[in-house]
Each structure stands twice: as structure tokens, then as C-alpha cells.
PDB file of C-alpha atoms in Angstrom:
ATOM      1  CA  UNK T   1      34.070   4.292  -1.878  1.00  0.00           C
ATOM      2  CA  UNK T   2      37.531   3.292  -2.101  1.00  0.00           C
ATOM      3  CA  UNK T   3      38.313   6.387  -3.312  1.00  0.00           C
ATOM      4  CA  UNK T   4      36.820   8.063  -0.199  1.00  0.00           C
ATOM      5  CA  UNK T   5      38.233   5.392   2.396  1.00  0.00           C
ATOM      6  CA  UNK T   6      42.067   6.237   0.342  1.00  0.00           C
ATOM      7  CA  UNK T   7      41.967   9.514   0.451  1.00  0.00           C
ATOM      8  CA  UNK T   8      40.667   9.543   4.354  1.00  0.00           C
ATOM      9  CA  UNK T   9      37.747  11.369   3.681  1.00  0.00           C
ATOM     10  CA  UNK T  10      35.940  11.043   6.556  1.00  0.00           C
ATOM     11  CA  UNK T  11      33.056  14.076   5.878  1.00  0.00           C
ATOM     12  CA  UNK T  12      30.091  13.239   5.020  1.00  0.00           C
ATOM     13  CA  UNK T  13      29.021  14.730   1.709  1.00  0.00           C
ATOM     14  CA  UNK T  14      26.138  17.698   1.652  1.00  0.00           C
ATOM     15  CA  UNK T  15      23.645  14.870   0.982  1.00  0.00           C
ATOM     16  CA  UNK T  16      20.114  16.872  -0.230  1.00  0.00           C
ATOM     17  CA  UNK T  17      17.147  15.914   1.256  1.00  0.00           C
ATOM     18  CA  UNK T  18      14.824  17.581  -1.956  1.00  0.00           C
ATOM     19  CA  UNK T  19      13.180  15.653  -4.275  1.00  0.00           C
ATOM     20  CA  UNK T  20      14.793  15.030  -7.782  1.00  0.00           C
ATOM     21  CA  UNK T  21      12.573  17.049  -9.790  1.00  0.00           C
ATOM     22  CA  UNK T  22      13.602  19.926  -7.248  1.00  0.00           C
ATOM     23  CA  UNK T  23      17.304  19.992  -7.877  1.00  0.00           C
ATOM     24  CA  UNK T  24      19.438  21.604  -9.390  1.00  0.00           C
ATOM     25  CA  UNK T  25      20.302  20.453 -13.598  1.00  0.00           C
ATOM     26  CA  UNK T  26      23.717  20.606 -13.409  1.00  0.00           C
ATOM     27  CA  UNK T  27      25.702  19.036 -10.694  1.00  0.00           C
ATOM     28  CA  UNK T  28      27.602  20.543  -8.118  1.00  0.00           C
ATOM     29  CA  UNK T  29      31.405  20.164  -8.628  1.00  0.00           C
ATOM     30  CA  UNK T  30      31.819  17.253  -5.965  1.00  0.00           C
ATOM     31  CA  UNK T  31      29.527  14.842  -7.467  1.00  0.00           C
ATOM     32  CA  UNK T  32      31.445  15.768 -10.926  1.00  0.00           C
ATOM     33  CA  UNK T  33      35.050  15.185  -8.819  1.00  0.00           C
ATOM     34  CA  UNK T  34      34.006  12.037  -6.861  1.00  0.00           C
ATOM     35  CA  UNK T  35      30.912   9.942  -8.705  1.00  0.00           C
ATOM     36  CA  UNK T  36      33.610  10.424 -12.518  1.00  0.00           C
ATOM     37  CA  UNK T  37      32.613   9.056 -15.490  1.00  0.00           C
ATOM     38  CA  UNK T  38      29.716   7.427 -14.422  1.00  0.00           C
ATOM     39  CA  UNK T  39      28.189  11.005 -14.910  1.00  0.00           C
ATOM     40  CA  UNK T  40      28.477  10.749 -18.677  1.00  0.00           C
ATOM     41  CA  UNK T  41      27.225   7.465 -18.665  1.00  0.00           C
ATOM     42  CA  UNK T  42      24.111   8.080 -16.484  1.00  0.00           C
ATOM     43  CA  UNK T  43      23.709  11.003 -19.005  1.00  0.00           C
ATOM     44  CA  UNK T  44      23.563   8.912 -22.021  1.00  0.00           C
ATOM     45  CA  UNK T  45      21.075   6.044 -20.229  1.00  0.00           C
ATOM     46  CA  UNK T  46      19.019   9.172 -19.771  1.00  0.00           C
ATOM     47  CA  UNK T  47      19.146   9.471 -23.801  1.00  0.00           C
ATOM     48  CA  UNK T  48      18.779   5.650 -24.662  1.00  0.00           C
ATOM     49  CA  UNK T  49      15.951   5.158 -22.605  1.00  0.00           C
ATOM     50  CA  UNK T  50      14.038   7.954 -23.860  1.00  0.00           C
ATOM     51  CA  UNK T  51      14.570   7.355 -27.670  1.00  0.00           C
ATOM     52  CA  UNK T  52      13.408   3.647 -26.284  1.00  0.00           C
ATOM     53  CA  UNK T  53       9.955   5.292 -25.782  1.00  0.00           C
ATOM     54  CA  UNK T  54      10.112   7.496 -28.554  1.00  0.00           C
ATOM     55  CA  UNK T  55      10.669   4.426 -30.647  1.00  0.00           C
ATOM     56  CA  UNK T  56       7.822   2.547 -28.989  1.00  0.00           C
ATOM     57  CA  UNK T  57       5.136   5.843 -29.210  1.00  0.00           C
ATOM     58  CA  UNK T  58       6.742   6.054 -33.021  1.00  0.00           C
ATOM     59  CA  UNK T  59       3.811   4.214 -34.737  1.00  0.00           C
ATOM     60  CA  UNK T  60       0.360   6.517 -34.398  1.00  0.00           C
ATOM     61  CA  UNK T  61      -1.784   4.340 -36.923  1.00  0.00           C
ATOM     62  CA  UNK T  62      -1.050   1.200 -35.342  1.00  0.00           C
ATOM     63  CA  UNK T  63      -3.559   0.723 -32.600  1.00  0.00           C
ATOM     64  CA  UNK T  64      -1.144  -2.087 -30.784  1.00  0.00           C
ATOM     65  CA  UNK T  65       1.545   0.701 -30.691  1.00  0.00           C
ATOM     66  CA  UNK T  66      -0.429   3.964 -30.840  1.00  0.00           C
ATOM     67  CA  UNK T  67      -0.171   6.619 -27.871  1.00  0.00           C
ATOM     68  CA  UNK T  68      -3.479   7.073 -25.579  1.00  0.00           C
ATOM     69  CA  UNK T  69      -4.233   9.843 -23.839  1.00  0.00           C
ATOM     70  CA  UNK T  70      -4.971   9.761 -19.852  1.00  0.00           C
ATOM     71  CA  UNK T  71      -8.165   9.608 -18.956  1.00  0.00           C
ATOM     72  CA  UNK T  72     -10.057  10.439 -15.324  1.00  0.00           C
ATOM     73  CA  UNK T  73     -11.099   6.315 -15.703  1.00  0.00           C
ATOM     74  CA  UNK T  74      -7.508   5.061 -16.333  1.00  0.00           C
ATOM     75  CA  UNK T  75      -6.581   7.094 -13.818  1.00  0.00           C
ATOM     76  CA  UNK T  76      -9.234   6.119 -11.249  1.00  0.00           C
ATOM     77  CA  UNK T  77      -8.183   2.262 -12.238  1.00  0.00           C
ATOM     78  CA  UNK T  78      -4.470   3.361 -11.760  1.00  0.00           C
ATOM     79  CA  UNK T  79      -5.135   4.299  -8.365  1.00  0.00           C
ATOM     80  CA  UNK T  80      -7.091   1.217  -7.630  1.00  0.00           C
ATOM     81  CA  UNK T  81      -4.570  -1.091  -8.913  1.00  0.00           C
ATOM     82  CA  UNK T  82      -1.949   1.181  -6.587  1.00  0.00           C
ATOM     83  CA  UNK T  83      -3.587   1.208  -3.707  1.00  0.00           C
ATOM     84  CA  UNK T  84      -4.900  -2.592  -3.663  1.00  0.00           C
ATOM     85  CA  UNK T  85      -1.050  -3.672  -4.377  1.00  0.00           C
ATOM     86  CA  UNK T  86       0.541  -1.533  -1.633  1.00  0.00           C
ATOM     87  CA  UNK T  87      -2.158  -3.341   0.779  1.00  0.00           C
ATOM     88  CA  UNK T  88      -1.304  -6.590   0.192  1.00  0.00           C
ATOM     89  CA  UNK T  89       2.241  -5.973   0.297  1.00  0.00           C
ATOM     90  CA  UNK T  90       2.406  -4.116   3.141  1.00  0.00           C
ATOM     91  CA  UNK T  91      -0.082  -6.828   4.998  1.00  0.00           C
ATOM     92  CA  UNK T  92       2.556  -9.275   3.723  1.00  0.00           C
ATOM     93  CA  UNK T  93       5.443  -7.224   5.373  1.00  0.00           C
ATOM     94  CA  UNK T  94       3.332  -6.945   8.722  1.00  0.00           C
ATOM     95  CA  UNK T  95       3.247 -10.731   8.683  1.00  0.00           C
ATOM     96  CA  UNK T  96       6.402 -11.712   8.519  1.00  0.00           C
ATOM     97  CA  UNK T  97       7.835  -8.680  10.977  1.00  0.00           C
ATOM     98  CA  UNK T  98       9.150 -10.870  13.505  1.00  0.00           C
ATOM     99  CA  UNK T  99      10.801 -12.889  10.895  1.00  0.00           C
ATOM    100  CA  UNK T 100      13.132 -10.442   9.274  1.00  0.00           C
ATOM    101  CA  UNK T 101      16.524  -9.280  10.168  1.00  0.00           C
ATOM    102  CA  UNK T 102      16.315  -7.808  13.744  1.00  0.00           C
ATOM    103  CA  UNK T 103      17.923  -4.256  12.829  1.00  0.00           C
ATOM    104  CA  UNK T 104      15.619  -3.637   9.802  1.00  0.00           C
ATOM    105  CA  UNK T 105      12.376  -4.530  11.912  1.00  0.00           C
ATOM    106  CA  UNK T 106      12.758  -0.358  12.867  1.00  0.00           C
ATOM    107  CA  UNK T 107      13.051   0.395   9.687  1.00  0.00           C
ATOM    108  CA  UNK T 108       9.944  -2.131   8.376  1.00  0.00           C
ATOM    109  CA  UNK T 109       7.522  -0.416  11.109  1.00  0.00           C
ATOM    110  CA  UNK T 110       7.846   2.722   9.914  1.00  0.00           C
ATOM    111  CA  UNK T 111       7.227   2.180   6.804  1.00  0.00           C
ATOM    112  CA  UNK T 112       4.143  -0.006   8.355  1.00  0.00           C
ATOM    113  CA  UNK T 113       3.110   2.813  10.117  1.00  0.00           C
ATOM    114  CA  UNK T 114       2.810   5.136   7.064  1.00  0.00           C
ATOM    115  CA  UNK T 115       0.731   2.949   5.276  1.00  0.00           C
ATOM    116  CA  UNK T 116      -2.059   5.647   5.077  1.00  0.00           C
ATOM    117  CA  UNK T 117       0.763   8.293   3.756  1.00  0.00           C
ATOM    118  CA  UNK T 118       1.690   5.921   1.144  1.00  0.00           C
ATOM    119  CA  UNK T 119      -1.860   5.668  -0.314  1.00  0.00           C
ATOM    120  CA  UNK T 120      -1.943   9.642   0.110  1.00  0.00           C
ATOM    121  CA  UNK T 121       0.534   9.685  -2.309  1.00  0.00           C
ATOM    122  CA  UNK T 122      -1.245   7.441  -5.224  1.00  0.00           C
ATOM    123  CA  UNK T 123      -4.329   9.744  -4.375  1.00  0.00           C
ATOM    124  CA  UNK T 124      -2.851  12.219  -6.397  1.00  0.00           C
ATOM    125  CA  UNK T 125      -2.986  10.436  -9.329  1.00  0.00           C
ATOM    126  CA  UNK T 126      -6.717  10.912  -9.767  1.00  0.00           C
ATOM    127  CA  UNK T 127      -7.497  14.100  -8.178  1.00  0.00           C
ATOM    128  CA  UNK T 128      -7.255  16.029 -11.728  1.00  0.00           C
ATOM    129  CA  UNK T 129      -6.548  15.017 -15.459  1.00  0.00           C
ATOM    130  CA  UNK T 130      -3.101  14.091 -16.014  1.00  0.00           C
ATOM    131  CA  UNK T 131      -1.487  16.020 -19.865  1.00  0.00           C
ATOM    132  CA  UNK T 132       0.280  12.484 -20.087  1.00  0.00           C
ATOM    133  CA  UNK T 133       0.316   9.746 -22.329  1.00  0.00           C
ATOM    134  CA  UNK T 134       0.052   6.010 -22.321  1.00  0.00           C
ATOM    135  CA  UNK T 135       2.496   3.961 -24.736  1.00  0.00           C
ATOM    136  CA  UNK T 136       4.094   0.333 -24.885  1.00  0.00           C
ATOM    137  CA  UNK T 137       6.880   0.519 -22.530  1.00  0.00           C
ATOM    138  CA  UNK T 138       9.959  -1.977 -21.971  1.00  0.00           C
ATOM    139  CA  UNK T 139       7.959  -2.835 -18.546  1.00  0.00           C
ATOM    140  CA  UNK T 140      11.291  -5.031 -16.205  1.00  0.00           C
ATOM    141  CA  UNK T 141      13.177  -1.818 -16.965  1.00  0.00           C
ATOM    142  CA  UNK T 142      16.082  -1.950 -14.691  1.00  0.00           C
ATOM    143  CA  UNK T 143      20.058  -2.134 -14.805  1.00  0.00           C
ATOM    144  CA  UNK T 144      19.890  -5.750 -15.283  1.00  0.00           C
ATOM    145  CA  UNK T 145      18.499  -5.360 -18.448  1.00  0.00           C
ATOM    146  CA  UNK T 146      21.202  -2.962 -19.837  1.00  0.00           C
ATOM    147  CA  UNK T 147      24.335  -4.042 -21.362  1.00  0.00           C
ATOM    148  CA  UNK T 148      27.613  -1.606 -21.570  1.00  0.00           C
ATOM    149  CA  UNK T 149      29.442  -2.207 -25.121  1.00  0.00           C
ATOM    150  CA  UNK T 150      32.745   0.354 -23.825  1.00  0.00           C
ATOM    151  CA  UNK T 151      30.937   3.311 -25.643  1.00  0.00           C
ATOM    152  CA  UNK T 152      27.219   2.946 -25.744  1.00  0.00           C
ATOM    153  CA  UNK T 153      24.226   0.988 -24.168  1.00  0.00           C
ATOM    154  CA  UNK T 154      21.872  -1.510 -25.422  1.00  0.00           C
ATOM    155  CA  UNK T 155      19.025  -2.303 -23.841  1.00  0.00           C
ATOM    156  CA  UNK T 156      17.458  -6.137 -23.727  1.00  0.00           C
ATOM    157  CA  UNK T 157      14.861  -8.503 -22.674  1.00  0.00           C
ATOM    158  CA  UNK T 158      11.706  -6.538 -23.855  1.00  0.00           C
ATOM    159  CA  UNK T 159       9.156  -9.550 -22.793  1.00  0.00           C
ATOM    160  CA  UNK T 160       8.187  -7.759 -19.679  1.00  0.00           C
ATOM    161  CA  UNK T 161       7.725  -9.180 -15.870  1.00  0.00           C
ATOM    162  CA  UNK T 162       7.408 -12.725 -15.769  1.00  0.00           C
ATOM    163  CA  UNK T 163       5.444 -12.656 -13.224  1.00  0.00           C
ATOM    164  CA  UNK T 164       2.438 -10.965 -14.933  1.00  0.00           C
ATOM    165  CA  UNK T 165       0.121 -12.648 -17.858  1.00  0.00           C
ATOM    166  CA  UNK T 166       0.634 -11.960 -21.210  1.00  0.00           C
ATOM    167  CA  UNK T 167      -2.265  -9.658 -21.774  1.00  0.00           C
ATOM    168  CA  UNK T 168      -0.819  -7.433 -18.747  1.00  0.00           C
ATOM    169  CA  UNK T 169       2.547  -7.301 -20.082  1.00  0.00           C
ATOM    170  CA  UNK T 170       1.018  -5.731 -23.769  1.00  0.00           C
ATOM    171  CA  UNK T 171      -0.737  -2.655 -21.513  1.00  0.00           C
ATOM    172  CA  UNK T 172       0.159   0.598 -22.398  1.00  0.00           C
ATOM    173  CA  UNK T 173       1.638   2.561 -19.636  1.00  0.00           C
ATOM    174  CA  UNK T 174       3.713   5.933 -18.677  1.00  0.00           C
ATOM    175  CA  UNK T 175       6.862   5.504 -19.452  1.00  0.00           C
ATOM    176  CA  UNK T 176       7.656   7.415 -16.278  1.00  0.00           C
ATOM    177  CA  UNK T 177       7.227   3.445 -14.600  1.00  0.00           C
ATOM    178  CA  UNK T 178      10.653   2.233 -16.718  1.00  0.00           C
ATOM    179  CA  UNK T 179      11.932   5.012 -15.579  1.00  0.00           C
ATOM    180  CA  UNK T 180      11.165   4.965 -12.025  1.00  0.00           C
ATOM    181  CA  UNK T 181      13.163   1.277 -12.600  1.00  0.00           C
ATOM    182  CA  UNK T 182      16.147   2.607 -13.160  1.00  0.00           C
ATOM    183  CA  UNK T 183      16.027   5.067 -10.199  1.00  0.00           C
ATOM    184  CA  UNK T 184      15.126   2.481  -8.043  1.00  0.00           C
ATOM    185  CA  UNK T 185      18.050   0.641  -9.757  1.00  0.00           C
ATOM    186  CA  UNK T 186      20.312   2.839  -8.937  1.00  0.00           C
ATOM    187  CA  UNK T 187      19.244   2.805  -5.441  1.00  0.00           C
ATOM    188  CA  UNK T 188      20.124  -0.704  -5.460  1.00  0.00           C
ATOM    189  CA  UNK T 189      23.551  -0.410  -7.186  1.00  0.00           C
ATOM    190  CA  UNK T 190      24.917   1.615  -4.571  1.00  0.00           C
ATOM    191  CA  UNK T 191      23.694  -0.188  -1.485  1.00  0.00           C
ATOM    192  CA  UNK T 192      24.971  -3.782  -3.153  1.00  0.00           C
ATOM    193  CA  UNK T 193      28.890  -1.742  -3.589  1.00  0.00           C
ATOM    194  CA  UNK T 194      28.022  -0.671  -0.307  1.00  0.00           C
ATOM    195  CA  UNK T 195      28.048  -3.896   1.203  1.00  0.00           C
ATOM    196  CA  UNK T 196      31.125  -5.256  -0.717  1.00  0.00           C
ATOM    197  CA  UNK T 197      32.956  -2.171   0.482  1.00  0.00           C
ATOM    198  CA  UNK T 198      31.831  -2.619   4.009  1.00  0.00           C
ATOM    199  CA  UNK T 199      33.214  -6.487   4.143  1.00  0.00           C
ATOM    200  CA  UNK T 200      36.375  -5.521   2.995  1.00  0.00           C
ATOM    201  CA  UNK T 201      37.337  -2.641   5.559  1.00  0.00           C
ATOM    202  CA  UNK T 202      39.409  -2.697   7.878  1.00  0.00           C
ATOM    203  CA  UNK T 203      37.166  -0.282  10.135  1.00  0.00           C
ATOM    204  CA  UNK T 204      33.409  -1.424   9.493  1.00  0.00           C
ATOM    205  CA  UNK T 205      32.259   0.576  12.228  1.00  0.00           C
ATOM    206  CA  UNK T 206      33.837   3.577  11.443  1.00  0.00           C
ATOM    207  CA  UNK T 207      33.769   3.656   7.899  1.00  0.00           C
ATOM    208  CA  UNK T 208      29.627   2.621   7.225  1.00  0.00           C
ATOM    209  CA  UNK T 209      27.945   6.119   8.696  1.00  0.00           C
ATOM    210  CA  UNK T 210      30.084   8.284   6.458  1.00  0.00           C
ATOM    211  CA  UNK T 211      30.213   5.885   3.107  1.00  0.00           C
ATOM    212  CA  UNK T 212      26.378   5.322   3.676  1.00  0.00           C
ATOM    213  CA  UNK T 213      25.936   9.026   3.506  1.00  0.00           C
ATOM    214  CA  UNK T 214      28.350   8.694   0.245  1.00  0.00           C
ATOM    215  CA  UNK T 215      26.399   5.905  -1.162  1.00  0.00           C
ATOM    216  CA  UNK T 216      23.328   8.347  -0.851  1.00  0.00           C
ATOM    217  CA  UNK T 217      25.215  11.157  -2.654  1.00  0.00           C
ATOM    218  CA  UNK T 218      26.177   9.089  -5.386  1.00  0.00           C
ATOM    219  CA  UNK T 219      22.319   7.760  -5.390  1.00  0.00           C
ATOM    220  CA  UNK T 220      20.975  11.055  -5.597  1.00  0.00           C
ATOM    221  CA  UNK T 221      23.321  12.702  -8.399  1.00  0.00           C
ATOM    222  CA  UNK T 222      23.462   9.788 -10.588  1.00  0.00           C
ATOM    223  CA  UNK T 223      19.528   9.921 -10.493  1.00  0.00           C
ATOM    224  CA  UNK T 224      19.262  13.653 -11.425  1.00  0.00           C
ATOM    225  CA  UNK T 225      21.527  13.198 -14.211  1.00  0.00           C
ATOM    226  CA  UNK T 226      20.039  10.666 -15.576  1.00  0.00           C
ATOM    227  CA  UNK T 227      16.574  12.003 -15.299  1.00  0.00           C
ATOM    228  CA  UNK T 228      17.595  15.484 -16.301  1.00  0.00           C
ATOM    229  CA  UNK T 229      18.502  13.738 -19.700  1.00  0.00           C
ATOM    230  CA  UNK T 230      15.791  11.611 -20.272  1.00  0.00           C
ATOM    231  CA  UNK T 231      13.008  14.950 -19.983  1.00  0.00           C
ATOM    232  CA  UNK T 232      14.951  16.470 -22.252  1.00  0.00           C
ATOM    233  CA  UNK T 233      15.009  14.211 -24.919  1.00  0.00           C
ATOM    234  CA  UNK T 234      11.269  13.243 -24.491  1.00  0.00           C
ATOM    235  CA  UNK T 235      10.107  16.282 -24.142  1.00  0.00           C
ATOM    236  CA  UNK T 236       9.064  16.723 -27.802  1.00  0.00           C
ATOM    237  CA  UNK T 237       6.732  13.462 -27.826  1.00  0.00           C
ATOM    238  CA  UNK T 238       4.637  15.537 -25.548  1.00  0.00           C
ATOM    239  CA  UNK T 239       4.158  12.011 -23.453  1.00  0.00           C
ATOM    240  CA  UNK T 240       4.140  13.515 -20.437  1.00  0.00           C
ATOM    241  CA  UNK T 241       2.713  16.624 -18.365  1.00  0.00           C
ATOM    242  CA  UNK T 242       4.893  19.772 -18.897  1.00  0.00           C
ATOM    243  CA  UNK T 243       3.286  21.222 -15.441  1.00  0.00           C
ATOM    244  CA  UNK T 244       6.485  19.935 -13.550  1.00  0.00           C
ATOM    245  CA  UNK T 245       3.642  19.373 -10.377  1.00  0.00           C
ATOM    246  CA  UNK T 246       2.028  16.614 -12.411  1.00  0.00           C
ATOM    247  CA  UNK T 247       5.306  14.879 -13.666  1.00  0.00           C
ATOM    248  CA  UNK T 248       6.327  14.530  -9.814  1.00  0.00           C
ATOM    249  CA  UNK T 249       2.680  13.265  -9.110  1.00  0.00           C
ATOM    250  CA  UNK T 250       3.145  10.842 -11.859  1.00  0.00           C
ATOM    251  CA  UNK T 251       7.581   9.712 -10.764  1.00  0.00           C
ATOM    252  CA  UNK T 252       6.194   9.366  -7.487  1.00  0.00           C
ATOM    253  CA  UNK T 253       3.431   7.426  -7.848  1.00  0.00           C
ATOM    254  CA  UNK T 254       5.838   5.311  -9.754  1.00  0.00           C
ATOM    255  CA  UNK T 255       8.693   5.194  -7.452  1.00  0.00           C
ATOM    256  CA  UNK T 256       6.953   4.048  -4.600  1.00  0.00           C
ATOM    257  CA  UNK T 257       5.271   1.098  -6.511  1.00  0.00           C
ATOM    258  CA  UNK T 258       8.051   0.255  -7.384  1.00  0.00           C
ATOM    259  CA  UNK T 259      10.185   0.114  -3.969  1.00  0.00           C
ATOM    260  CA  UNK T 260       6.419  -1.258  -2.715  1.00  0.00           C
ATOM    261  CA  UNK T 261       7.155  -4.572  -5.179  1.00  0.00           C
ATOM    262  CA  UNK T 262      10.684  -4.797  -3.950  1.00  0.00           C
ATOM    263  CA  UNK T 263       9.413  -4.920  -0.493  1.00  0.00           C
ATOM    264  CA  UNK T 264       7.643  -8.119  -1.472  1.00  0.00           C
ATOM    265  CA  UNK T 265      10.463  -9.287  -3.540  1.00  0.00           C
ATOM    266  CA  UNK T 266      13.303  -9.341  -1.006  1.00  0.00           C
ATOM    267  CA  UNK T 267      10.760 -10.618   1.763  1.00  0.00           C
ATOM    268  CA  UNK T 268      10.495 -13.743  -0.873  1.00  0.00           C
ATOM    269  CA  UNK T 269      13.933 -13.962  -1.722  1.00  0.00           C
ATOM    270  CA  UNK T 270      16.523 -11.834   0.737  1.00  0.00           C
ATOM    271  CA  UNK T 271      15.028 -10.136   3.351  1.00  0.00           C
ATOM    272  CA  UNK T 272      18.366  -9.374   4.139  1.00  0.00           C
ATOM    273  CA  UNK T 273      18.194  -6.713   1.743  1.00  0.00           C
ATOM    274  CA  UNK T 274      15.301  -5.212   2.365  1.00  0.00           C
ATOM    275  CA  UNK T 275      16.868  -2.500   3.993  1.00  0.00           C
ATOM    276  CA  UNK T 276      17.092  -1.059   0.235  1.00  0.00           C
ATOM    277  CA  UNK T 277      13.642  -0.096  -0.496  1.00  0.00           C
ATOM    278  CA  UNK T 278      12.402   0.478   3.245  1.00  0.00           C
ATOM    279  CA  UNK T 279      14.844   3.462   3.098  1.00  0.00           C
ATOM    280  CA  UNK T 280      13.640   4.391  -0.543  1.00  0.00           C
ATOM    281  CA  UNK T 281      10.114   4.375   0.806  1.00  0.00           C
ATOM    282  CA  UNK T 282      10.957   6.562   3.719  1.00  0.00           C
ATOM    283  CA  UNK T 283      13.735   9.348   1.493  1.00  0.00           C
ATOM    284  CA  UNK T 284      10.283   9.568  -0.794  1.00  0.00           C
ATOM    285  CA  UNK T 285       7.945  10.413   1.832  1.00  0.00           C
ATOM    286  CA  UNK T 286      10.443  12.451   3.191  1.00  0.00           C
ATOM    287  CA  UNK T 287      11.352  13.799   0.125  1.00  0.00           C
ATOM    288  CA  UNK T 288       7.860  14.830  -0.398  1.00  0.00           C
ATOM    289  CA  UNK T 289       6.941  16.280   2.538  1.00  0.00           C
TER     290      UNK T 289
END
């Protein structure tokens, strides 16, 4: 951002409106020139993350640790567990409209209003058999729960959400849900510089449309690179579908939980920032369409 304010670039980046899965591998040369060395770093989270899982799927004749195949019932349940949560949130959301920040409530009532969309979506997941696999995952997978040693990431707090029971925490589930934590993470990373870089300049007005747009870009790029890395290097676990159709099913599914439980989150805690995952529901849908 300061970068972009310094060097008065006032155009908006080509900001894609595919999904992930859909672009392209590599990079074009402005993300390389603008988002830096975070590319590299994104890169080798992509790595960590999956040798994370293959560590965790590493252990066949332990039955605590041992991969499980998708079945049409775990599915089914998946969907039902989906579908019930995104109710109550969104119910919860629809409650407290009036109460939230007065230029998000836009925002919240679409997102209200594509309730039915947003179960579409987890419909998916049971429609056919899913090639994927179950394992232990870390399960509060998110940028928080990284630490940066100057050359190399370690990853920390493996006890799972606090908020769920034990039992719930030990389930074995696609490892596409840590990732879809980072993603989401990311999505978060660049609206909180956002703000910082907002408050300090001098032409707030001016300068939000084009370094939202920027914020997007980096958002977007980041998140490819990173993902791009991590199917890679977990591609020879066999853990999930090589049909690239039922790995963006599966992301998703997974992505929009997740931005569903932030929605409930930030109306608990900051509802001033629940601008973050209203827009990541509505970029998926769109996304998707």
C-alpha cells in the first residue's frame, strides 16, 4: 500500500474475478513486482502446511491417525452439519441487522438474501462420491497460529477450536478445511493493513477505492500461490480428488463455512469488521457463478 500511495499509483490493478482453482499457476509479473517477497513466503506456507498433513495421514496402522475414505454417509452428515450451521448463523446475522454498522447493513442483506445460494453450494458435497480422504487435521488453522523464524515457518497450537468438545476436535476431516483457514486468513490480513493504511492517509477518500482494489489483488495472488504449492506437494498422498471439479466442490464448501463462522464471530466480538467475510461470501458466490 505504501508502496502504491508513493509511487502515485492511482490504477487499479486487473483484479480477476475467477475462482482460484481457475487461475493461472504462475503469477503475472505485477503481483511478482508489487506483492515481493511475500510470494516466496506464501510459496513455502503452501509446502509446510501440506507436509503438516502428510505428517498427520503418515501413520496407516494406527486407527487414531489412519486415513478414511469419503463415504456417501459422511458426506450426507457433512452437508447436514453445513447447512444447519449456515442457518443459525445467518438467523443470527438477520437478528442483529439493525444493530451493525450502518454501511455494512448493504452488504449483510445480500448475503441474507442468498441464503438459499449458500446452501446450493454445500449441496454439492453429496450429490456424488467424493476420491478424497479424511485425516487428523491441525483444525484453528489460520495465520495466528504460524510463527516466522527469518527463514522458515513453524506452525503451533495443534489443540484445535476451543470452542468445540474434545471428541469434535479428534474428528478426522479434509484437510482442504485448514486450508480454506489460511485463505480466509489471508483475506483478513489484507483488509486489517487496509485499515491501518487508510487512517494514516492523507486522502482517505481518494486513496480507499483504488488500495481496496489493491488489497484484493494482493488477496487473490497470495492465495493462488499458496494453494498452487500446497496441491503440489500433497498430491502424492492421494488425499484429495484429482478431478479438479471435485477439489473446488470440496475448497468451496470449505471456504464459505468458514467466512459463515466469521460472520458469527465478528457479530460477537467486532461487528465492525464484518465487512471481511460478507465480501468473502459474496467474491465466492460470485466467483462461482
Amino acid at each position: 500500500f505504501q508502496g502504491v500511495l508513493a509511487h502515485h499509483t492511482v490504477q487499479s490493478p486487473p483484479v480477476p474475478r475467477r475462482h482460484l482453482l481457475s487461475l493461472p499457476k504462475e503469477p503475472p509479473s505485477l503481483a511478482k513486482e508489487t506483492i515481493g517477497p511475500y510470494m516466496a513466503s506464501a510459496q513455502l506456507l503452501g509446502q509446510r502446511t501440506a507436509e503438516l498433513h502428510l505428517a498427520l495421514a503418515s501413520v496407516p496402522d494406527d486407527p487414531v491417525f489412519a486415513p478414511e475414505p469419503f463415504t456417501f454417509m459422511y458426506q450426507t452428515s457433512l452437508y447436514q452439519s453445513l447447512r444447519g450451521f449456515t442457518i443459525r448463523t445467518l438467523q443470527l446475522l438477520r437478528e442483529r441487522l439493525k444493530d451493525i454498522p450502518e454501511e455494512l447493513r448493504d452488504d449483510a442483506q445480500r448475503v441474507l438474501d442468498m441464503e438459499k445460494s449458500i446452501i446450493e453450494h454445500y449441496q454439492a458435497i453429496r450429490r456424488r462420491k467424493l476420491s478424497a480422504s479424511r485425516i487428523r487435521t491441525h483444525g484453528d488453522y489460520h495465520l495466528g497460529q504460524i510463527l516466522y523464524t527469518g527463514k522458515d515457518f513453524v506452525i503451533i497450537d495443534f489443540e484445535g477450536e476451543p470452542a468445540r468438545s474434545l471428541s469434535e476436535r479428534r474428528l478426522k476431516r479434509s484437510p482442504l478445511r485448514d486450508v480454506a483457514g489460511i485463505i480466509r486468513s489471508f483475506h483478513y490480513a489484507a483488509h486489517s493493513a487496509l485499515l491501518r493504511q487508510i487512517q494514516l492517509a492523507p486522502r482517505p477518500a481518494d486513496d480507499l477505492p483504488v488500495l481496496t482494489q489493491w488489497a484484493q489483488y494482493w488477496y487473490i495472488w497470495v492465495s493462488v500461490t499458496f494453494l498452487t504449492s500446497y496441491l503440489e506437494n500433497i498430491k502424492q498422498a492421494k488425499l484429495l480428488p484429482d478431478d479438479p471439479e471435485q477439489l473446488q466442490i470440496m475448497l468451496d464448501a470449505f471456504l464459505m463455512e468458514k467466512a459463515i463462522y466469521e460472520i458469527g464471530y465478528e457479530l460477537n466480538n467486532r461487528p465492525d469488521w464484518l465487512k471481511v467475510p460478507l465480501q468473502g461470501i459474496l467474491q465466492l458466490i460470485e466467483a462461482s457463478a
